[in-house]
Amino acid sequence: MAQQDDVFKKIVSHAKEYGFVFPSSEIYDGLSAVYDYGQNGVELKNNIKRYWWDAMTLLHENIVGIDSAIFMHPTIWKASGHVDAFNDPLIDNRDSKKRYRADVLIEEDIAKLDDKIEKEVAKARKRFGESFDEALFRETNPRIREIKAERDALHERFSQAMNDSNLEELRQIIIDREIVCPISGTRNWTEVRQFNLMFRTEMGSTADGAMSVYLRPETAQGIFVNFLNVQKTGRMRVPFGIAQIGKAFRNEIVARQFIFRMREFEQMEMQFFVRPGTELQWFQTWKEFRLKWHKALGLGDDKYRYHDHEKLAHYANAATDIEFRMPFGFKEVEGIHSRTNFDLSQHEKFSGKNIKYFDPELNESYVPYVIETSIGVDRMFLSVLCSSYEEQQLEGGDKRVVLHLPAPLAPVKCAVMPLVKKDGLPDKAREIVDDLKFDFSTHYDEKDSIGKRYRRQDAIGTPFCITVDHQTLEDNTVTLRERDSMEQTRVSIADLHKLIHNNVSINSLLRKLK
Ligand code: GAP
């Protein structure tokens, strides 16, 4: 674990050093859980968004996009349940004055018991060697059975308390488990209180009677309230979907792990409206399609898993998360939910407007059911960054840090470098840049030794480096160096465009989704 922590720290500092992610307001010592994307980060982020947007809107003729406002009528959040129920249970330690999420403290306690089990298994594996039957050991070893019983009882008690929103019981669990504050080391806890995660602000001047509005905590509601606008003006027929990418805001109590949990972040959400009764088939379809989308990036199929929800929100009839193996464990990157007709019905009720869809094939009106796919851009960014980072030991004792970014997502697609800064090589290199730049993000670099220039590009994940040398002036060929293999091939300038395009276009990813 400590080794993983070190790797994660290195990734965070690499992200800053190479212009991917900066702490927000850094010269004022930062703003907690808010980050800025730098010159390379914004390109990587835009490419992730483009891949998602095209996979939704180009590949599905029944999905269209919108861009709704961040501010919305406050009653929307009453209807959606966010005003009353979008809460986290918080608890303070009186000695350290630190604030925690009560549920997270308990989850961490459960994770400790899981760790204990894994340690026992690892010890036994070492002791018994080849003859070790892990399944049998887990089932029969008295020590493991004891820890597992303790863990399951705790989990059951915790789930019940969360389901009942029983704050006293959450506190009691923390007391009974003797959970201490990691800072003060004491058990001097306050009561547990509900804390609403929405940011509130005022709209209009106070003289006019200002209205309290919220920064949206999800983009989905902007889709629901525009359902009929899009359906009517786009002449859409159920089943159809509406996609949106945009900022969302949550006043997270515990904001940790870099850009994994932020207070201002970005979501890519799609609501797919279907006939009642067909939703579970569509849920399955979207569950599979979304995993395929992730896997097409080639980050490693073993890095993903579904986490099907056993306990569902009262309005949902199926839900799963796509989790990705981050350096700090498997974590949710995307949620896929079958939300029944809850949201549209609530908006009908609160707005007093008819939001029914007339189905010409059935000759009847109904409130459609909805399958939602919801992915965080920043979490996706983090998963791509973490799985791409490698410190490589090279032959001859040399080292390099390389980002094996999927080529279509890389911020810079190719770098053109004159071998030396004289003999007309820079002019020739500029000529190549001036041609490629219309189709690819292209860097020109003539500073430092060629080795150093390659390392700089490796560190930001540039898939190709093109080197112009004296031979180029004679026969219009260059060397094309591939980032991962570091192999160099001599190619004609006339072929560069095609060679690069075949590897770096978003199109090449989209074709894998057929
Ligand atoms: N409309 C459904 C919805 O918002 P969610 O599970 O709360 O569902 C969806 O959020 C996705 O948004 C998550 O899977 C995650 O990728 C991202 N997300 C949620 N909270 C986040 C935060 N504080 N920071 C970064 N990403 C977040």
Coordinates of C-alpha atoms and ligand atoms in Angstrom, one line a residue:
M1 CA 0.0 0.0 0.0
A2 CA 2.8 2.4 0.9
Q3 CA 4.4 1.7 -2.5
Q4 CA 1.1 2.5 -4.2
D5 CA 0.8 5.8 -2.2
D6 CA 4.3 6.7 -3.4
V7 CA 3.3 6.1 -7.0
F8 CA 0.2 8.2 -6.6
K9 CA 2.2 11.0 -5.1
K10 CA 4.6 10.9 -8.1
I11 CA 1.6 10.9 -10.5
V12 CA 0.2 14.0 -8.7
S13 CA 3.5 15.9 -8.9
H14 CA 4.1 14.8 -12.5
A15 CA 0.6 16.1 -13.4
K16 CA 1.7 19.5 -12.0
E17 CA 5.2 19.6 -13.4
Y18 CA 4.0 18.8 -17.0
G19 CA 1.1 21.2 -17.1
F20 CA -1.8 18.7 -16.7
V21 CA -3.3 19.7 -13.3
F22 CA -2.6 22.6 -11.0
P23 CA -4.0 23.3 -7.6
S24 CA -6.6 26.1 -7.9
S25 CA -5.5 29.6 -6.7
E26 CA -2.1 28.2 -5.9
I27 CA -0.4 31.6 -5.3
Y28 CA -3.0 32.1 -2.5
D29 CA -2.1 28.7 -1.1
G30 CA -4.8 26.9 -3.0
L31 CA -8.5 26.2 -2.5
S32 CA -9.4 22.8 -1.1
A33 CA -10.7 20.2 -3.6
V34 CA -10.6 22.6 -6.5
Y35 CA -8.2 22.2 -9.4
D36 CA -7.2 23.9 -12.6
Y37 CA -6.3 22.1 -15.8
G38 CA -3.1 23.2 -17.5
Q39 CA -2.0 23.4 -21.1
N40 CA -1.7 19.6 -21.5
G41 CA -4.5 18.8 -19.1
V42 CA -7.1 20.7 -21.0
E43 CA -6.3 18.9 -24.2
L44 CA -6.4 15.5 -22.6
K45 CA -9.7 16.5 -21.0
N46 CA -11.2 17.8 -24.3
N47 CA -10.2 14.6 -26.0
I48 CA -11.9 12.4 -23.4
K49 CA -15.0 14.6 -23.8
R50 CA -14.9 14.4 -27.6
Y51 CA -14.6 10.5 -27.4
W52 CA -17.6 10.3 -25.1
W53 CA -19.7 12.9 -27.1
D54 CA -19.0 11.2 -30.4
A55 CA -19.7 7.7 -29.0
M56 CA -23.0 9.0 -27.8
T57 CA -24.2 11.3 -30.5
L58 CA -22.4 10.1 -33.7
L59 CA -22.9 6.4 -33.1
H60 CA -26.5 6.6 -32.0
E61 CA -28.8 8.4 -34.4
N62 CA -31.4 8.5 -31.6
I63 CA -29.2 10.5 -29.1
V64 CA -28.8 14.3 -29.3
G65 CA -27.0 16.7 -27.1
I66 CA -27.9 19.8 -25.1
D67 CA -26.1 22.4 -23.0
S68 CA -28.3 23.6 -20.2
A69 CA -27.6 26.4 -17.7
I70 CA -25.9 25.8 -14.4
F71 CA -28.5 27.9 -12.6
M72 CA -31.9 26.4 -12.6
H73 CA -35.2 27.2 -10.9
P74 CA -34.8 26.2 -7.2
T75 CA -38.0 24.1 -7.2
I76 CA -36.2 21.7 -9.6
W77 CA -34.0 20.6 -6.6
K78 CA -37.0 20.2 -4.4
A79 CA -38.6 18.0 -7.0
S80 CA -35.5 15.9 -7.6
G81 CA -35.1 15.3 -3.9
H82 CA -31.7 17.1 -3.6
V83 CA -33.0 19.8 -1.1
D84 CA -34.3 17.2 1.3
A85 CA -32.1 14.2 0.8
F86 CA -28.7 15.1 -0.9
N87 CA -26.9 14.9 2.4
D88 CA -23.8 13.4 4.0
P89 CA -23.7 12.5 7.7
L90 CA -20.9 14.6 9.3
I91 CA -19.2 14.3 12.7
D92 CA -16.6 16.6 14.3
N93 CA -13.8 15.7 16.6
R94 CA -13.8 18.2 19.5
D95 CA -10.1 18.0 20.1
S96 CA -8.7 18.3 16.6
K97 CA -11.7 20.4 15.4
K98 CA -11.6 18.2 12.2
R99 CA -14.7 17.3 10.4
Y100 CA -15.4 13.8 9.0
R101 CA -18.0 11.9 7.1
A102 CA -19.4 9.5 9.7
D103 CA -20.1 6.9 7.0
V104 CA -16.6 7.1 5.7
L105 CA -15.1 6.6 9.2
I106 CA -17.1 3.4 9.5
E107 CA -16.4 2.2 5.9
E108 CA -12.7 2.6 6.7
D109 CA -13.1 0.5 9.8
I110 CA -14.8 -2.2 7.7
A111 CA -11.9 -1.9 5.2
K112 CA -9.5 -2.6 8.0
L113 CA -11.2 -5.9 8.8
D114 CA -11.0 -6.8 5.1
D115 CA -7.3 -6.0 5.1
K116 CA -6.9 -8.3 8.2
I117 CA -8.5 -11.1 6.2
E118 CA -6.2 -10.5 3.2
K119 CA -3.1 -10.5 5.4
E120 CA -4.1 -13.9 7.0
V121 CA -4.6 -15.3 3.5
A122 CA -1.2 -13.9 2.3
K123 CA 0.6 -15.3 5.3
A124 CA -1.0 -18.8 4.7
R125 CA -0.2 -18.6 0.9
K126 CA 3.5 -18.1 1.8
R127 CA 3.5 -20.8 4.4
F128 CA 1.8 -23.5 2.3
G129 CA 3.2 -22.6 -1.1
E130 CA 1.9 -24.5 -4.2
S131 CA -0.4 -26.8 -2.2
F132 CA -2.4 -23.8 -0.9
D133 CA -6.2 -24.1 -1.5
E134 CA -7.3 -20.5 -0.9
A135 CA -11.0 -21.0 -1.2
L136 CA -10.9 -23.8 1.4
F137 CA -8.7 -21.7 3.7
R138 CA -11.1 -18.7 3.5
E139 CA -14.0 -21.0 4.3
T140 CA -12.5 -23.0 7.2
N141 CA -9.8 -21.1 8.9
P142 CA -11.2 -20.2 12.4
R143 CA -9.4 -16.8 12.6
I144 CA -10.7 -15.7 9.2
R145 CA -14.2 -16.9 10.1
E146 CA -14.1 -14.9 13.3
I147 CA -13.0 -11.7 11.5
K148 CA -15.5 -12.2 8.7
A149 CA -18.3 -12.7 11.2
E150 CA -17.3 -9.4 12.9
R151 CA -17.1 -7.6 9.5
D152 CA -20.4 -8.9 8.3
A153 CA -22.2 -7.9 11.5
L154 CA -20.7 -4.4 11.3
H155 CA -21.6 -4.1 7.7
E156 CA -25.2 -5.1 8.3
R157 CA -25.5 -2.7 11.2
F158 CA -24.0 0.1 9.2
S159 CA -26.2 -0.5 6.1
Q160 CA -29.3 -0.5 8.3
A161 CA -28.3 2.8 9.9
M162 CA -27.7 4.4 6.5
N163 CA -30.9 3.1 5.1
D164 CA -32.9 4.4 8.0
S165 CA -30.9 7.7 8.1
N166 CA -30.3 6.9 11.8
L167 CA -27.7 9.4 12.8
E168 CA -27.6 8.4 16.5
E169 CA -26.9 4.8 15.5
L170 CA -24.1 5.9 13.2
R171 CA -22.5 7.7 16.1
Q172 CA -23.0 4.7 18.3
I173 CA -21.2 2.5 15.8
I174 CA -18.3 4.9 15.9
I175 CA -18.2 4.8 19.7
D176 CA -18.7 1.1 20.0
R177 CA -15.9 0.4 17.4
E178 CA -13.6 2.8 19.3
I179 CA -12.8 4.7 16.2
V180 CA -10.4 7.5 16.9
C181 CA -9.7 10.8 15.1
P182 CA -6.6 10.3 12.9
I183 CA -5.3 13.7 13.9
S184 CA -6.0 14.0 17.7
G185 CA -6.1 10.2 18.4
T186 CA -9.1 10.8 20.7
R187 CA -12.8 9.6 20.7
N188 CA -14.2 13.0 21.7
W189 CA -16.9 13.1 19.0
T190 CA -19.8 15.4 18.5
E191 CA -23.3 14.3 17.4
V192 CA -23.7 13.3 13.8
R193 CA -25.6 15.9 11.7
Q194 CA -26.9 15.8 8.1
F195 CA -25.0 18.2 5.8
N196 CA -26.5 19.2 2.5
L197 CA -24.0 19.1 -0.3
M198 CA -25.5 21.7 -2.5
F199 CA -23.9 25.2 -2.8
R200 CA -26.5 27.9 -2.4
T201 CA -26.2 31.5 -3.6
E202 CA -28.5 34.5 -4.2
M203 CA -29.9 35.5 -7.6
G204 CA -31.1 39.1 -8.1
S205 CA -30.6 42.1 -5.8
T206 CA -31.9 42.0 -2.3
A207 CA -34.1 45.1 -3.0
D208 CA -36.0 42.9 -5.6
G209 CA -36.3 40.1 -3.1
A210 CA -33.4 37.9 -4.1
M211 CA -34.1 34.2 -4.8
S212 CA -31.9 31.5 -3.4
V213 CA -30.6 29.3 -6.2
Y214 CA -28.2 26.4 -6.2
L215 CA -25.2 25.5 -8.2
R216 CA -26.3 22.3 -9.9
P217 CA -25.0 19.1 -8.1
E218 CA -25.6 17.1 -11.3
T219 CA -26.2 17.9 -15.0
A220 CA -29.0 15.3 -15.3
Q221 CA -31.8 17.6 -14.1
G222 CA -31.1 20.0 -17.0
I223 CA -31.9 17.1 -19.3
F224 CA -35.1 16.1 -17.5
V225 CA -36.6 19.6 -17.6
N226 CA -35.8 19.9 -21.3
F227 CA -37.2 16.4 -22.1
L228 CA -40.3 17.7 -23.9
N229 CA -38.5 20.6 -25.6
V230 CA -36.0 18.2 -27.2
Q231 CA -38.6 15.6 -28.0
K232 CA -40.9 18.0 -29.7
T233 CA -38.4 20.2 -31.6
G234 CA -36.3 17.2 -32.6
R235 CA -39.3 15.0 -33.4
M236 CA -37.7 12.3 -31.3
R237 CA -39.4 9.0 -30.8
V238 CA -39.0 6.9 -27.7
P239 CA -36.6 5.2 -27.3
F240 CA -34.2 8.2 -27.5
G241 CA -31.5 9.8 -25.5
I242 CA -30.2 13.3 -24.5
A243 CA -26.6 13.8 -23.7
Q244 CA -24.9 16.6 -21.9
I245 CA -21.4 17.5 -20.6
G246 CA -21.0 20.2 -18.0
K247 CA -19.9 21.4 -14.6
A248 CA -21.4 20.2 -11.4
F249 CA -20.8 21.4 -7.8
R250 CA -20.9 19.5 -4.5
N251 CA -19.7 20.8 -1.1
E252 CA -18.0 17.6 -0.3
I253 CA -17.1 17.2 3.4
V254 CA -14.1 14.9 2.8
A255 CA -12.4 15.9 -0.4
R256 CA -9.4 13.7 -1.0
Q257 CA -7.3 11.9 -3.5
F258 CA -6.5 14.7 -5.8
I259 CA -9.1 15.1 -8.6
F260 CA -11.1 12.0 -7.5
R261 CA -13.4 13.9 -5.2
M262 CA -13.7 17.6 -6.0
R263 CA -16.1 20.4 -5.1
E264 CA -16.3 21.6 -8.7
F265 CA -16.1 18.9 -11.3
E266 CA -17.5 17.9 -14.7
Q267 CA -20.0 15.2 -15.7
M268 CA -20.9 13.5 -18.9
E269 CA -24.5 12.3 -18.5
M270 CA -27.0 10.7 -20.8
Q271 CA -30.6 10.0 -20.1
F272 CA -32.2 7.4 -22.3
F273 CA -36.0 7.6 -22.4
V274 CA -37.7 4.2 -22.9
R275 CA -41.2 2.6 -22.8
P276 CA -42.2 1.4 -19.3
G277 CA -41.5 -2.3 -19.1
T278 CA -38.5 -2.2 -21.4
E279 CA -36.1 -0.5 -19.0
L280 CA -34.3 -3.5 -17.7
Q281 CA -33.3 -4.7 -21.2
W282 CA -32.1 -1.2 -22.0
F283 CA -30.2 -1.1 -18.7
Q284 CA -28.3 -4.2 -19.7
T285 CA -27.6 -2.8 -23.2
W286 CA -26.2 0.4 -21.7
K287 CA -24.2 -1.4 -19.1
E288 CA -22.5 -3.4 -21.8
F289 CA -22.0 -0.5 -24.1
R290 CA -20.4 1.7 -21.5
L291 CA -17.9 -1.0 -20.4
K292 CA -17.0 -1.5 -24.0
W293 CA -16.4 2.3 -24.4
H294 CA -13.9 2.1 -21.4
K295 CA -12.2 -1.0 -22.6
A296 CA -11.7 0.3 -26.2
L297 CA -9.0 2.6 -24.7
G298 CA -6.8 -0.3 -24.1
L299 CA -5.8 0.6 -20.5
G300 CA -6.2 -3.1 -19.5
D301 CA -9.4 -5.1 -19.3
D302 CA -8.5 -6.4 -15.8
K303 CA -8.6 -2.8 -14.5
Y304 CA -12.4 -2.6 -14.7
R305 CA -15.2 -4.3 -12.7
Y306 CA -18.9 -3.8 -12.3
H307 CA -20.3 -3.1 -8.8
D308 CA -24.0 -4.0 -8.9
H309 CA -25.9 -2.2 -6.2
E310 CA -27.8 -4.5 -3.8
K311 CA -29.5 -1.7 -2.0
L312 CA -31.3 0.6 -4.4
A313 CA -32.6 4.1 -4.1
H314 CA -36.4 3.9 -3.6
Y315 CA -37.0 5.2 -7.2
A316 CA -34.4 2.9 -9.0
N317 CA -35.0 -0.7 -10.1
A318 CA -31.4 -1.5 -11.1
A319 CA -28.0 0.2 -10.7
T320 CA -24.4 -0.6 -11.2
D321 CA -21.1 1.3 -11.1
I322 CA -18.2 0.8 -13.4
E323 CA -15.1 0.8 -11.1
F324 CA -11.6 1.3 -12.2
R325 CA -8.4 0.2 -10.4
M326 CA -6.8 3.4 -9.2
P327 CA -3.5 3.3 -7.2
F328 CA -5.8 3.6 -4.1
G329 CA -8.1 0.6 -5.0
F330 CA -11.1 -0.1 -7.2
K331 CA -13.2 3.1 -7.3
E332 CA -16.4 4.3 -9.0
V333 CA -15.8 6.1 -12.3
E334 CA -19.3 5.8 -13.8
G335 CA -22.8 5.0 -12.6
I336 CA -25.5 3.4 -14.7
H337 CA -29.0 3.6 -13.2
S338 CA -32.5 2.5 -14.2
R339 CA -34.4 5.4 -12.6
T340 CA -37.9 4.4 -13.5
N341 CA -40.1 7.5 -14.3
F342 CA -39.2 9.1 -10.9
D343 CA -37.6 12.3 -12.1
L344 CA -40.1 13.2 -14.9
S345 CA -43.1 12.4 -12.7
Q346 CA -41.7 14.5 -9.9
H347 CA -41.3 17.4 -12.4
E348 CA -44.8 16.9 -13.6
K349 CA -46.0 17.1 -10.0
F350 CA -44.0 20.1 -8.9
S351 CA -44.4 22.2 -12.1
G352 CA -48.0 21.3 -12.7
K353 CA -47.2 20.7 -16.4
N354 CA -48.0 17.6 -18.4
I355 CA -44.7 15.9 -19.3
K356 CA -46.2 12.9 -20.9
Y357 CA -45.0 11.5 -24.2
F358 CA -47.6 10.4 -26.8
D359 CA -46.4 7.1 -28.3
P360 CA -47.9 6.9 -31.9
E361 CA -47.2 3.2 -32.2
L362 CA -49.1 2.3 -29.0
N363 CA -51.5 5.2 -29.4
E364 CA -51.2 6.1 -25.8
S365 CA -49.5 8.7 -23.5
Y366 CA -47.1 7.8 -20.7
V367 CA -44.2 9.2 -18.7
P368 CA -41.1 7.4 -20.1
Y369 CA -38.8 5.4 -18.0
V370 CA -35.1 6.4 -17.9
I371 CA -31.8 4.7 -18.0
E372 CA -29.0 7.1 -17.0
T373 CA -25.3 6.8 -17.7
S374 CA -23.3 9.2 -15.6
I375 CA -19.5 9.5 -15.7
G376 CA -17.2 12.0 -14.1
V377 CA -14.7 13.6 -16.6
D378 CA -12.2 14.2 -13.9
R379 CA -12.3 10.7 -12.6
M380 CA -12.0 9.4 -16.1
F381 CA -9.0 11.7 -16.6
L382 CA -7.5 10.4 -13.3
S383 CA -7.9 6.8 -14.4
V384 CA -6.3 7.5 -17.8
L385 CA -3.4 9.3 -16.2
C386 CA -2.8 6.7 -13.4
S387 CA -2.8 3.7 -15.8
S388 CA -0.6 5.5 -18.3
Y389 CA 2.2 6.6 -16.0
E390 CA 5.4 4.5 -16.0
E391 CA 8.9 5.0 -14.7
Q392 CA 10.9 2.9 -17.1
Q393 CA 14.4 1.5 -16.6
L394 CA 16.1 1.5 -20.0
E395 CA 19.0 -0.6 -21.3
G396 CA 22.3 1.0 -20.5
G397 CA 21.1 2.3 -17.1
D398 CA 19.1 5.2 -18.5
K399 CA 15.6 6.0 -17.1
R400 CA 12.6 7.7 -18.5
V401 CA 9.1 8.6 -17.3
V402 CA 6.6 7.9 -20.0
L403 CA 2.8 8.4 -20.2
H404 CA 1.4 5.6 -22.3
L405 CA -1.7 7.6 -23.1
P406 CA -4.1 6.1 -25.6
A407 CA -2.9 8.0 -28.7
P408 CA -6.3 9.5 -29.6
L409 CA -6.4 11.1 -26.1
A410 CA -2.8 12.4 -26.1
P411 CA -2.6 16.3 -25.8
V412 CA 0.1 16.5 -28.4
K413 CA 0.0 14.0 -31.3
C414 CA 3.4 14.6 -32.8
A415 CA 6.5 16.7 -32.2
V416 CA 8.7 17.7 -35.1
M417 CA 12.4 18.2 -34.3
P418 CA 15.4 19.4 -36.4
L419 CA 18.4 17.3 -35.4
V420 CA 20.5 20.5 -35.3
K421 CA 19.6 24.1 -35.3
K422 CA 21.4 24.9 -38.6
D423 CA 21.9 23.8 -42.3
G424 CA 18.3 24.6 -43.1
L425 CA 16.9 21.7 -40.9
P426 CA 14.7 24.1 -38.8
D427 CA 13.1 25.5 -42.0
K428 CA 12.3 22.0 -43.2
A429 CA 10.9 21.0 -39.8
R430 CA 8.7 24.1 -39.8
E431 CA 7.4 23.2 -43.2
I432 CA 6.3 19.8 -41.9
V433 CA 4.6 21.4 -38.8
D434 CA 2.8 23.9 -41.1
D435 CA 1.3 21.0 -43.0
L436 CA 0.5 18.6 -40.1
K437 CA -0.9 21.3 -37.8
F438 CA -4.2 21.5 -39.7
D439 CA -5.1 18.0 -38.6
F440 CA -3.1 17.2 -35.5
S441 CA -1.9 19.0 -32.4
T442 CA 1.8 19.4 -33.4
H443 CA 4.8 20.7 -31.4
Y444 CA 7.9 22.1 -32.8
D445 CA 11.0 21.6 -30.6
E446 CA 14.6 22.6 -31.4
K447 CA 16.0 23.1 -27.9
D448 CA 18.5 20.7 -26.1
S449 CA 19.8 17.4 -27.3
I450 CA 17.5 15.1 -29.2
G451 CA 17.5 12.7 -26.3
K452 CA 16.2 15.3 -23.9
R453 CA 13.6 16.4 -26.4
Y454 CA 12.3 12.8 -26.7
R455 CA 12.1 12.5 -22.9
R456 CA 10.1 15.8 -22.7
Q457 CA 7.6 14.4 -25.2
D458 CA 7.5 10.9 -23.5
A459 CA 6.6 12.7 -20.2
I460 CA 3.5 14.2 -21.8
G461 CA 2.5 11.1 -23.7
T462 CA 3.2 12.3 -27.3
P463 CA 2.8 9.2 -29.5
F464 CA 5.1 10.3 -32.3
C465 CA 8.4 12.3 -32.7
I466 CA 9.5 13.2 -36.2
T467 CA 13.2 14.0 -36.6
V468 CA 14.5 16.0 -39.5
D469 CA 18.2 15.4 -40.4
H470 CA 20.5 16.0 -43.3
Q471 CA 19.2 13.1 -45.2
T472 CA 15.7 14.7 -45.2
L473 CA 17.1 17.5 -47.3
E474 CA 18.2 15.0 -49.9
D475 CA 15.3 12.5 -50.1
N476 CA 12.4 14.0 -48.2
T477 CA 12.4 11.2 -45.6
V478 CA 12.4 11.6 -41.8
T479 CA 12.6 9.3 -38.8
L480 CA 9.4 8.6 -37.0
R481 CA 9.9 7.5 -33.4
E482 CA 7.1 5.7 -31.7
R483 CA 6.7 6.6 -28.0
D484 CA 6.1 3.1 -26.3
S485 CA 8.5 1.0 -28.3
M486 CA 10.9 3.9 -29.0
E487 CA 11.4 2.3 -32.4
Q488 CA 12.5 4.6 -35.2
T489 CA 11.6 4.0 -38.8
R490 CA 12.6 6.0 -41.8
V491 CA 9.5 7.2 -43.6
S492 CA 8.7 9.5 -46.4
I493 CA 7.2 13.0 -45.5
A494 CA 4.4 12.3 -47.9
D495 CA 3.3 9.3 -45.8
L496 CA 3.4 11.0 -42.4
H497 CA -0.2 12.2 -42.4
K498 CA -1.6 8.8 -43.0
L499 CA 0.6 7.0 -40.6
I500 CA -0.2 9.4 -37.8
H501 CA -3.9 9.6 -38.6
N502 CA -4.3 5.8 -38.4
N503 CA -3.1 5.8 -34.8
V504 CA -4.4 9.0 -33.3
S505 CA -7.8 9.6 -34.6
I506 CA -10.8 9.4 -32.2
N507 CA -12.4 7.6 -35.1
S508 CA -10.1 4.6 -34.6
L509 CA -11.6 4.3 -31.0
L510 CA -15.2 4.7 -32.2
R511 CA -14.8 1.9 -34.8
K512 CA -14.0 -0.5 -31.9
L513 CA -17.5 0.2 -30.5
K514 CA -19.4 -1.2 -33.4
Ligands
GAP1 N1 -26.9 12.0 -12.1 C1 -26.4 10.9 -11.3 C2 -25.2 11.3 -10.6 O1 -24.8 12.5 -10.5 P1 -23.3 10.3 -9.0 O2 -23.0 8.8 -8.8 O3 -23.6 11.2 -7.9 O4 -24.6 10.2 -10.0 C3 -21.9 10.4 -11.2 O5 -22.2 10.9 -10.0 C4 -20.4 10.5 -11.5 O6 -19.9 11.8 -11.3 C5 -19.6 9.6 -10.5 O7 -19.5 8.3 -11.0 C6 -18.2 10.3 -10.6 O8 -17.5 9.9 -11.7 C7 -18.6 11.7 -10.8 N2 -18.5 12.5 -9.5 C8 -19.5 12.5 -8.5 N3 -19.1 13.3 -7.5 C9 -17.8 13.7 -7.8 C10 -16.9 14.6 -7.1 N4 -17.1 15.1 -6.0 N5 -15.7 14.8 -7.8 C11 -15.4 14.3 -9.0 N6 -16.3 13.5 -9.6 C12 -17.5 13.2 -9.1

